[in-house]
Tab-separated table of C-alpha atoms in Angstrom:
chain	number	residue	atom	x	y	z
A	1	MET	CA	-37.422	55.365	-61.267
A	2	ARG	CA	-38.303	51.716	-61.460
A	3	ILE	CA	-34.734	50.665	-60.591
A	4	THR	CA	-34.635	53.060	-57.615
A	5	ALA	CA	-37.905	51.654	-56.228
A	6	TRP	CA	-36.587	48.095	-56.488
A	7	ALA	CA	-33.348	49.133	-54.759
A	8	LEU	CA	-35.200	50.732	-51.866
A	9	LEU	CA	-37.397	47.667	-51.478
A	10	LEU	CA	-34.314	45.434	-51.414
A	11	LEU	CA	-32.666	47.571	-48.729
A	12	ALA	CA	-35.812	47.454	-46.622
A	13	MET	CA	-35.798	43.664	-46.736
A	14	LEU	CA	-32.204	43.423	-45.522
A	15	PRO	CA	-31.772	42.949	-41.708
A	16	LEU	CA	-30.533	45.975	-39.784
A	17	PRO	CA	-27.090	45.594	-38.273
A	18	ALA	CA	-27.242	44.640	-34.582
A	19	SER	CA	-25.379	46.615	-31.919
A	20	ALA	CA	-21.872	45.367	-31.244
A	21	ALA	CA	-22.210	46.177	-27.538
A	22	GLY	CA	-23.181	43.434	-25.100
A	23	PHE	CA	-22.462	41.701	-21.806
A	24	ALA	CA	-19.287	39.750	-21.287
A	25	LYS	CA	-19.768	36.035	-20.672
A	26	GLU	CA	-21.019	35.270	-17.147
A	27	SER	CA	-20.402	38.879	-16.173
A	28	LEU	CA	-23.294	39.247	-13.705
A	29	PHE	CA	-21.991	38.650	-10.168
A	30	LEU	CA	-22.090	39.950	-6.595
A	31	SER	CA	-19.398	41.824	-4.685
A	32	LYS	CA	-19.326	39.088	-1.995
A	33	THR	CA	-20.563	35.569	-1.288
A	34	PRO	CA	-22.211	34.200	0.696
A	35	VAL	CA	-24.753	36.929	1.402
A	36	THR	CA	-26.796	37.048	4.615
A	37	GLU	CA	-30.147	38.756	5.065
A	38	GLY	CA	-29.691	42.405	6.044
A	39	GLU	CA	-26.344	42.838	4.275
A	40	THR	CA	-25.859	45.345	1.439
A	41	VAL	CA	-23.923	44.114	-1.598
A	42	LEU	CA	-23.107	45.361	-5.087
A	43	ILE	CA	-24.400	43.703	-8.241
A	44	HIS	CA	-21.735	43.932	-10.961
A	45	ALA	CA	-22.211	43.605	-14.720
A	46	VAL	CA	-19.453	43.965	-17.328
A	47	VAL	CA	-20.386	45.413	-20.731
A	48	ALA	CA	-18.080	45.286	-23.780
A	49	ASN	CA	-18.223	47.188	-27.076
A	50	GLU	CA	-16.739	45.273	-30.002
A	51	GLY	CA	-18.039	47.737	-32.588
A	52	ALA	CA	-16.289	50.580	-34.360
A	53	ASP	CA	-18.576	53.265	-32.875
A	54	LYS	CA	-18.967	54.556	-29.333
A	55	PHE	CA	-21.912	53.008	-27.490
A	56	THR	CA	-24.119	55.006	-25.148
A	57	GLY	CA	-26.954	53.458	-23.197
A	58	SER	CA	-27.829	52.106	-19.765
A	59	VAL	CA	-27.905	48.883	-17.752
A	60	LYS	CA	-31.142	48.151	-15.902
A	61	PHE	CA	-31.071	45.704	-12.967
A	62	ALA	CA	-34.158	43.830	-11.737
A	63	ASP	CA	-34.909	41.204	-9.092
A	64	GLU	CA	-37.604	38.830	-10.336
A	65	GLY	CA	-39.117	41.614	-12.428
A	66	VAL	CA	-38.890	44.268	-9.714
A	67	THR	CA	-36.543	47.073	-10.749
A	68	ILE	CA	-33.513	47.572	-8.535
A	69	GLY	CA	-32.136	50.513	-10.505
A	70	SER	CA	-30.282	51.493	-13.653
A	71	VAL	CA	-26.803	52.793	-14.474
A	72	ALA	CA	-25.813	54.898	-17.495
A	73	VAL	CA	-22.924	53.518	-19.524
A	74	THR	CA	-20.700	54.896	-22.290
A	75	ILE	CA	-18.161	52.598	-23.948
A	76	SER	CA	-15.527	53.513	-26.492
A	77	PRO	CA	-14.964	51.273	-29.519
A	78	GLY	CA	-13.208	48.086	-28.470
A	79	GLY	CA	-13.549	49.008	-24.795
A	80	ALA	CA	-15.394	47.617	-21.798
A	81	ALA	CA	-17.028	49.028	-18.666
A	82	ALA	CA	-17.989	47.556	-15.301
A	83	THR	CA	-21.309	48.740	-13.923
A	84	SER	CA	-22.619	48.137	-10.419
A	85	ILE	CA	-25.598	48.956	-8.225
A	86	SER	CA	-26.272	48.651	-4.492
A	87	TRP	CA	-28.675	45.909	-3.370
A	88	LYS	CA	-30.036	44.846	0.037
A	89	PRO	CA	-31.879	41.573	-0.578
A	90	GLY	CA	-34.111	39.512	1.640
A	91	PRO	CA	-33.586	35.803	2.322
A	92	GLY	CA	-34.185	33.214	-0.376
A	93	SER	CA	-33.407	32.693	-4.054
A	94	HIS	CA	-33.265	35.799	-6.284
A	95	PRO	CA	-33.331	35.560	-10.118
A	96	VAL	CA	-31.578	38.820	-11.063
A	97	THR	CA	-31.510	40.193	-14.599
A	98	ALA	CA	-29.470	42.956	-16.238
A	99	GLU	CA	-30.719	44.556	-19.462
A	100	LEU	CA	-28.473	46.621	-21.735
A	101	THR	CA	-30.561	49.245	-23.531
A	102	ASP	CA	-29.738	51.819	-26.177
A	103	PRO	CA	-30.677	55.528	-25.947
A	104	ALA	CA	-34.090	54.738	-27.476
A	105	GLY	CA	-34.811	52.235	-24.686
A	106	ALA	CA	-34.579	49.149	-26.861
A	107	VAL	CA	-33.044	46.105	-25.208
A	108	VAL	CA	-29.705	45.281	-26.815
A	109	GLU	CA	-28.849	42.263	-24.676
A	110	LYS	CA	-30.019	40.586	-21.481
A	111	GLU	CA	-28.000	38.719	-18.837
A	112	SER	CA	-29.407	36.765	-15.876
A	113	ALA	CA	-28.162	34.920	-12.799
A	114	THR	CA	-29.706	33.473	-9.641
A	115	PHE	CA	-28.301	34.430	-6.246
A	116	LYS	CA	-29.058	32.781	-2.910
A	117	VAL	CA	-29.323	34.892	0.246
A	118	ASP	CA	-29.060	33.156	3.614
A	119	ALA	CA	-31.526	33.977	6.388
A	120	LYS	CA	-30.198	35.880	9.378
A	121	PRO	CA	-29.404	33.489	12.269
A	122	LYS	CA	-32.089	33.576	14.942
A	123	PRO	CA	-31.015	34.682	18.426
A	124	ALA	CA	-30.726	31.959	21.023
A	125	SER	CA	-33.860	31.303	23.031
A	126	SER	CA	-34.088	33.210	26.304
A	127	ASN	CA	-34.887	29.921	28.041
A	128	THR	CA	-31.543	28.447	26.989
A	129	ARG	CA	-28.806	29.345	29.456
A	130	SER	CA	-25.094	29.134	28.868
A	131	SER	CA	-23.314	30.036	32.059
A	132	ALA	CA	-19.927	29.297	30.480
A	133	ALA	CA	-20.587	32.117	28.003
A	134	ALA	CA	-22.173	34.390	30.646
A	135	VAL	CA	-19.287	34.010	33.112
A	136	GLU	CA	-16.443	36.378	32.231
A	137	SER	CA	-13.040	34.778	31.750
A	138	SER	CA	-10.058	35.710	33.898
A	139	GLN	CA	-7.822	35.905	30.825
A	140	ASP	CA	-7.542	39.705	30.980
A	141	ILE	CA	-6.331	39.472	34.582
A	142	GLN	CA	-3.823	36.781	33.630
A	143	ASP	CA	-2.568	38.943	30.741
A	144	GLY	CA	-2.084	41.824	33.173
A	145	ILE	CA	-0.020	39.633	35.501
A	146	GLU	CA	2.054	38.342	32.577
A	147	LYS	CA	3.120	41.893	31.671
A	148	TYR	CA	4.871	42.242	35.028
A	149	SER	CA	5.892	38.640	35.717
A	150	PRO	CA	5.545	35.893	33.086
A	151	ALA	CA	6.720	33.289	35.609
A	152	ALA	CA	4.009	34.267	38.086
A	153	ALA	CA	1.414	34.212	35.308
A	154	ASN	CA	2.416	30.672	34.282
A	155	ALA	CA	2.270	29.486	37.885
A	156	ALA	CA	-1.105	31.122	38.499
A	157	ALA	CA	-2.745	29.952	35.248
A	158	PRO	CA	-3.900	26.528	36.597
A	159	VAL	CA	-5.357	28.249	39.667
A	160	PHE	CA	-7.291	30.753	37.546
A	161	ASN	CA	-8.570	27.973	35.268
A	162	ALA	CA	-9.772	25.949	38.251
A	163	ILE	CA	-11.500	28.985	39.761
A	164	ASP	CA	-13.143	29.856	36.416
A	165	SER	CA	-14.466	26.301	36.184
A	166	ALA	CA	-15.855	26.541	39.722
A	167	ARG	CA	-17.433	29.899	38.859
A	168	SER	CA	-19.206	28.348	35.869
A	169	LYS	CA	-20.625	25.550	38.030
A	170	ALA	CA	-21.683	28.055	40.689
A	171	ALA	CA	-23.348	30.166	37.971
A	172	ASP	CA	-25.333	27.109	36.829
A	173	ALA	CA	-26.520	26.459	40.367
A	174	LEU	CA	-27.426	30.120	40.907
A	175	ASP	CA	-29.296	30.254	37.579
A	176	SER	CA	-31.359	27.255	38.669
A	177	GLY	CA	-32.045	28.969	41.981
A	178	ILE	CA	-33.146	32.152	40.226
A	179	GLU	CA	-35.512	30.187	37.973
A	180	TRP	CA	-36.983	28.423	40.999
A	181	ALA	CA	-37.479	31.720	42.833
A	182	LYS	CA	-39.129	33.304	39.777
A	183	ASP	CA	-41.476	30.339	39.354
A	184	THR	CA	-42.365	30.434	43.041
A	185	THR	CA	-43.081	34.170	43.193
A	186	GLY	CA	-44.501	34.566	39.695
A	187	GLY	CA	-48.067	35.930	39.622
A	188	LYS	CA	-48.354	36.137	43.396
A	189	LYS	CA	-48.582	39.146	45.668
A	190	PRO	CA	-47.920	39.154	49.405
A	191	GLY	CA	-51.235	40.852	50.105
A	192	GLU	CA	-53.209	38.146	48.330
A	193	VAL	CA	-51.527	35.346	50.278
A	194	LEU	CA	-51.885	37.164	53.597
A	195	GLY	CA	-55.544	37.841	52.917
A	196	ALA	CA	-56.140	34.150	52.318
A	197	SER	CA	-54.349	33.355	55.560
A	198	THR	CA	-56.497	35.827	57.509
A	199	ALA	CA	-59.729	34.396	56.156
A	200	ASP	CA	-58.531	30.854	56.644
A	201	PRO	CA	-55.944	30.766	59.463
A	202	SER	CA	-54.737	27.301	58.569
A	203	PRO	CA	-51.110	26.131	58.681
A	204	SER	CA	-51.058	25.814	54.874
A	205	GLY	CA	-51.922	29.496	54.391
A	206	ILE	CA	-49.239	30.650	56.821
A	207	MET	CA	-46.665	28.340	55.267
A	208	GLY	CA	-47.589	29.635	51.825
A	209	THR	CA	-46.897	33.199	52.945
A	210	LEU	CA	-43.570	32.243	54.525
A	211	TRP	CA	-42.612	30.272	51.442
A	212	PHE	CA	-43.375	33.289	49.231
A	213	PHE	CA	-41.191	35.625	51.293
A	214	LEU	CA	-38.412	33.033	51.376
A	215	ALA	CA	-38.504	32.775	47.579
A	216	THR	CA	-38.501	36.576	47.238
A	217	ILE	CA	-35.448	36.960	49.479
A	218	SER	CA	-33.751	34.089	47.667
A	219	LEU	CA	-34.411	35.747	44.312
A	220	TYR	CA	-32.618	38.938	45.369
A	221	LEU	CA	-29.793	37.003	47.018
A	222	PHE	CA	-29.238	34.634	44.076
A	223	THR	CA	-29.320	37.540	41.603
A	224	ILE	CA	-26.645	39.476	43.526
A	225	LEU	CA	-24.448	36.397	43.911
A	226	ARG	CA	-24.886	35.544	40.222
A	227	PHE	CA	-23.672	39.007	39.267
A	228	LEU	CA	-20.644	38.755	41.560
A	229	VAL	CA	-19.725	35.274	40.290
A	230	GLY	CA	-20.220	36.181	36.629
A	231	SER	CA	-18.125	39.368	36.653
A	232	ALA	CA	-14.385	38.619	36.703
A	233	GLY	CA	-13.619	42.284	37.350
A	234	ILE	CA	-15.564	42.156	40.623
A	235	PHE	CA	-15.125	38.540	41.695
A	236	TYR	CA	-11.316	38.380	41.659
A	237	PRO	CA	-10.702	41.675	43.536
A	238	LEU	CA	-13.184	40.540	46.209
A	239	LEU	CA	-11.472	37.151	46.332
A	240	ALA	CA	-8.091	38.873	46.734
A	241	ILE	CA	-9.425	41.077	49.557
A	242	LEU	CA	-10.873	38.024	51.307
A	243	PHE	CA	-7.589	36.136	50.877
A	244	PHE	CA	-5.485	38.920	52.395
A	245	PHE	CA	-8.020	39.379	55.190
A	246	VAL	CA	-7.726	35.703	56.139
A	247	LEU	CA	-3.924	35.992	56.039
A	248	TRP	CA	-4.040	39.067	58.265
A	249	ARG	CA	-6.391	37.397	60.762
A	250	THR	CA	-4.171	34.309	60.814
A	251	TYR	CA	-1.087	36.450	61.336
A	252	LYS	CA	-2.774	38.391	64.156
A	253	ARG	CA	-3.846	35.162	65.813
A	254	PHE	CA	-0.339	33.693	65.863
A	255	ARG	CA	1.146	37.011	66.931
A	256	ARG	CA	-0.882	37.147	70.146
A	257	PRO	CA	1.424	37.095	73.190
A	258	SER	CA	1.213	34.037	75.368
A	259	TYR	CA	0.835	34.692	79.096
A	260	ALA	CA	2.415	32.443	81.669
A	261	TYR	CA	0.236	31.567	84.644
């Protein structure tokens, strides 16, 4: 009895064998890099079992202590398994951890890595204009011409490029005109200006009313012209119609019979 008691005490003092399952070296990684705010990625973790027995447990993922989710894992002796979980992070630095736990919930091993997520690019300010980007290119029209006649397309390319450049400059001028018209008419109503003119029939009141209506008409006119100049699908057909009209008028003029007196 005494020998048995000493044997049990000795066994109790011996350390319990640790699980042979664990994470592979530097096995915590993302499905893509870099990552931008709003994107969904996968967090991968590779677990290996170097023991002689099958391992069953789970991998728990967390972002700075906040649980992302967990994945059950079963690994045969000498095998390995790749686990992954979906993640949609916000911008900034994220210390991510993966914990391998046994069926009892005890942590067998822990792996960690820090991932950086870029902030989503901010949209350009509405006050910043880029007429070159807003004016449609004539490239689609040139490609259409090239399908039927490559020689004609090559000859017409410099003309199209020059016209596109002129359209961009015209768009800049029209944008400035639209801004001026908006500033002039902003916050004003025709009735308010006319009422002031009636109470005080001075030249300045009348001129203010005329100036307001001029700016209003200009706003509509500049907006329509800006749309026509910016749209290649409308501008070039109108330009072609105008060109053939001028040719027809010129032809008609030179075709008029001359009368002898």
